[in-house]
């Protein structure tokens, strides 16, 4: 998808199984998974240390929410793009995350096949 280098991606999801599946899908699309986290604190620390182009972010994390991660990272490093990928895809969640600066919001149960393209699109807009 990208001809000018690989997109660096951080996976922020509380499910190891989902992280493995997303890693496989994005790896097949020639994207580099540079880090992973399951808690808000580990995600924020990892993202700020690794400077990915895109974060694939779940709404529900271990001990907190993806919104905590989105807000903390956007204030410290606004060039990181976020693709929210969650089973909690109600309109209120979509609206809130998009208002806070997420590039896209996908529903895990119906839009898994759109993830690689959403990450590629967000990665092209990333400032890094």
mmCIF file of C-alpha atoms in Angstrom:
data_model
loop_
_atom_site.group_PDB
_atom_site.id
_atom_site.type_symbol
_atom_site.label_atom_id
_atom_site.label_comp_id
_atom_site.label_asym_id
_atom_site.label_seq_id
_atom_site.Cartn_x
_atom_site.Cartn_y
_atom_site.Cartn_z
ATOM 1 C CA UNK A 1 0.000 0.000 0.000
ATOM 2 C CA UNK A 2 2.804 2.416 0.804
ATOM 3 C CA UNK A 3 5.559 2.834 -1.721
ATOM 4 C CA UNK A 4 7.700 5.303 0.237
ATOM 5 C CA UNK A 5 8.480 3.194 3.297
ATOM 6 C CA UNK A 6 6.645 1.269 5.895
ATOM 7 C CA UNK A 7 4.048 2.736 8.222
ATOM 8 C CA UNK A 8 4.970 2.318 11.887
ATOM 9 C CA UNK A 9 2.009 1.113 13.956
ATOM 10 C CA UNK A 10 1.381 0.740 17.693
ATOM 11 C CA UNK A 11 -1.402 -1.625 18.830
ATOM 12 C CA UNK A 12 -3.385 -0.494 21.887
ATOM 13 C CA UNK A 13 -5.827 -3.272 22.772
ATOM 14 C CA UNK A 14 -6.498 -5.256 25.939
ATOM 15 C CA UNK A 15 -6.914 -8.524 24.008
ATOM 16 C CA UNK A 16 -3.724 -10.403 23.133
ATOM 17 C CA UNK A 17 -5.712 -12.414 20.572
ATOM 18 C CA UNK A 18 -6.891 -9.254 18.791
ATOM 19 C CA UNK A 19 -3.380 -7.764 18.866
ATOM 20 C CA UNK A 20 -2.017 -10.939 17.245
ATOM 21 C CA UNK A 21 -4.706 -10.897 14.554
ATOM 22 C CA UNK A 22 -4.197 -7.194 13.801
ATOM 23 C CA UNK A 23 -0.412 -7.703 13.771
ATOM 24 C CA UNK A 24 -0.839 -10.429 11.160
ATOM 25 C CA UNK A 25 -3.180 -8.366 8.974
ATOM 26 C CA UNK A 26 -1.053 -5.219 9.067
ATOM 27 C CA UNK A 27 2.187 -7.163 8.660
ATOM 28 C CA UNK A 28 0.772 -8.703 5.486
ATOM 29 C CA UNK A 29 0.108 -5.145 4.285
ATOM 30 C CA UNK A 30 3.821 -4.316 4.815
ATOM 31 C CA UNK A 31 3.322 -2.234 7.948
ATOM 32 C CA UNK A 32 5.705 -2.388 10.928
ATOM 33 C CA UNK A 33 4.198 -3.093 14.344
ATOM 34 C CA UNK A 34 6.619 -1.181 16.562
ATOM 35 C CA UNK A 35 4.881 -1.760 19.890
ATOM 36 C CA UNK A 36 1.842 -2.996 21.774
ATOM 37 C CA UNK A 37 0.068 -2.213 25.017
ATOM 38 C CA UNK A 38 -2.971 -3.317 27.009
ATOM 39 C CA UNK A 39 -3.268 -0.583 29.668
ATOM 40 C CA UNK A 40 -3.598 3.165 29.182
ATOM 41 C CA UNK A 41 -0.291 3.852 30.953
ATOM 42 C CA UNK A 42 1.701 1.262 28.992
ATOM 43 C CA UNK A 43 0.179 2.500 25.736
ATOM 44 C CA UNK A 44 0.928 6.179 26.367
ATOM 45 C CA UNK A 45 4.494 5.403 27.460
ATOM 46 C CA UNK A 46 5.105 3.115 24.481
ATOM 47 C CA UNK A 47 3.622 5.510 21.943
ATOM 48 C CA UNK A 48 5.607 8.491 23.216
ATOM 49 C CA UNK A 49 8.805 6.442 23.278
ATOM 50 C CA UNK A 50 8.387 4.750 19.878
ATOM 51 C CA UNK A 51 6.762 7.585 17.865
ATOM 52 C CA UNK A 52 4.583 5.431 15.589
ATOM 53 C CA UNK A 53 2.817 6.945 12.601
ATOM 54 C CA UNK A 54 -0.501 5.339 13.572
ATOM 55 C CA UNK A 55 -2.036 3.861 16.718
ATOM 56 C CA UNK A 56 -4.737 1.211 16.360
ATOM 57 C CA UNK A 57 -6.740 1.940 19.516
ATOM 58 C CA UNK A 58 -9.486 0.035 21.318
ATOM 59 C CA UNK A 59 -12.110 1.932 23.329
ATOM 60 C CA UNK A 60 -11.785 -0.432 26.294
ATOM 61 C CA UNK A 61 -8.332 -1.091 27.724
ATOM 62 C CA UNK A 62 -7.195 -2.933 30.843
ATOM 63 C CA UNK A 63 -7.959 -0.583 33.722
ATOM 64 C CA UNK A 64 -9.076 2.346 31.600
ATOM 65 C CA UNK A 65 -10.123 3.641 28.202
ATOM 66 C CA UNK A 66 -8.629 4.427 24.856
ATOM 67 C CA UNK A 67 -9.853 7.989 25.249
ATOM 68 C CA UNK A 68 -7.267 8.494 28.018
ATOM 69 C CA UNK A 69 -4.565 7.369 25.584
ATOM 70 C CA UNK A 70 -5.860 9.480 22.711
ATOM 71 C CA UNK A 71 -6.013 12.664 24.797
ATOM 72 C CA UNK A 72 -2.599 12.169 26.439
ATOM 73 C CA UNK A 73 -0.814 11.389 23.179
ATOM 74 C CA UNK A 74 -2.549 14.069 21.094
ATOM 75 C CA UNK A 75 -1.482 16.746 23.586
ATOM 76 C CA UNK A 76 2.142 15.487 23.738
ATOM 77 C CA UNK A 77 2.613 14.386 20.105
ATOM 78 C CA UNK A 78 -0.176 15.633 17.800
ATOM 79 C CA UNK A 79 1.477 14.083 14.737
ATOM 80 C CA UNK A 80 0.463 10.552 15.745
ATOM 81 C CA UNK A 81 -2.669 9.390 13.912
ATOM 82 C CA UNK A 82 -5.287 7.197 15.590
ATOM 83 C CA UNK A 83 -7.565 4.563 14.079
ATOM 84 C CA UNK A 84 -10.066 3.462 16.699
ATOM 85 C CA UNK A 85 -10.924 -0.221 16.330
ATOM 86 C CA UNK A 86 -13.512 -1.440 18.812
ATOM 87 C CA UNK A 87 -16.560 -3.547 19.544
ATOM 88 C CA UNK A 88 -17.921 -0.490 21.386
ATOM 89 C CA UNK A 89 -18.968 1.217 18.174
ATOM 90 C CA UNK A 90 -22.104 3.064 19.242
ATOM 91 C CA UNK A 91 -22.661 6.452 17.654
ATOM 92 C CA UNK A 92 -21.760 8.261 20.900
ATOM 93 C CA UNK A 93 -18.346 6.542 20.999
ATOM 94 C CA UNK A 94 -17.690 7.271 17.319
ATOM 95 C CA UNK A 95 -18.603 10.935 17.727
ATOM 96 C CA UNK A 96 -16.484 11.416 20.863
ATOM 97 C CA UNK A 97 -13.335 9.773 19.496
ATOM 98 C CA UNK A 98 -13.576 11.555 16.151
ATOM 99 C CA UNK A 99 -14.096 14.886 17.962
ATOM 100 C CA UNK A 100 -10.954 14.177 20.002
ATOM 101 C CA UNK A 101 -8.917 13.745 16.818
ATOM 102 C CA UNK A 102 -9.140 10.112 15.736
ATOM 103 C CA UNK A 103 -8.674 9.735 11.979
ATOM 104 C CA UNK A 104 -11.210 6.920 11.706
ATOM 105 C CA UNK A 105 -13.425 4.674 13.856
ATOM 106 C CA UNK A 106 -14.024 1.057 12.818
ATOM 107 C CA UNK A 107 -16.252 -1.626 14.339
ATOM 108 C CA UNK A 108 -14.320 -4.863 14.993
ATOM 109 C CA UNK A 109 -17.411 -6.979 14.366
ATOM 110 C CA UNK A 110 -18.232 -5.580 10.912
ATOM 111 C CA UNK A 111 -15.228 -3.632 9.592
ATOM 112 C CA UNK A 112 -12.171 -5.852 10.274
ATOM 113 C CA UNK A 113 -11.513 -6.045 6.525
ATOM 114 C CA UNK A 114 -11.184 -2.236 6.330
ATOM 115 C CA UNK A 115 -8.468 -1.914 8.984
ATOM 116 C CA UNK A 116 -5.358 -2.101 6.775
ATOM 117 C CA UNK A 117 -6.682 0.551 4.391
ATOM 118 C CA UNK A 118 -7.746 2.813 7.282
ATOM 119 C CA UNK A 119 -4.280 2.546 8.833
ATOM 120 C CA UNK A 120 -2.613 3.217 5.464
ATOM 121 C CA UNK A 121 -4.793 6.283 4.930
ATOM 122 C CA UNK A 122 -4.106 7.592 8.450
ATOM 123 C CA UNK A 123 -0.398 6.890 8.012
ATOM 124 C CA UNK A 124 -0.237 8.993 4.881
ATOM 125 C CA UNK A 125 -1.624 11.927 6.868
ATOM 126 C CA UNK A 126 0.686 11.446 9.862
ATOM 127 C CA UNK A 127 3.127 14.304 10.433
ATOM 128 C CA UNK A 128 6.186 12.138 11.327
#
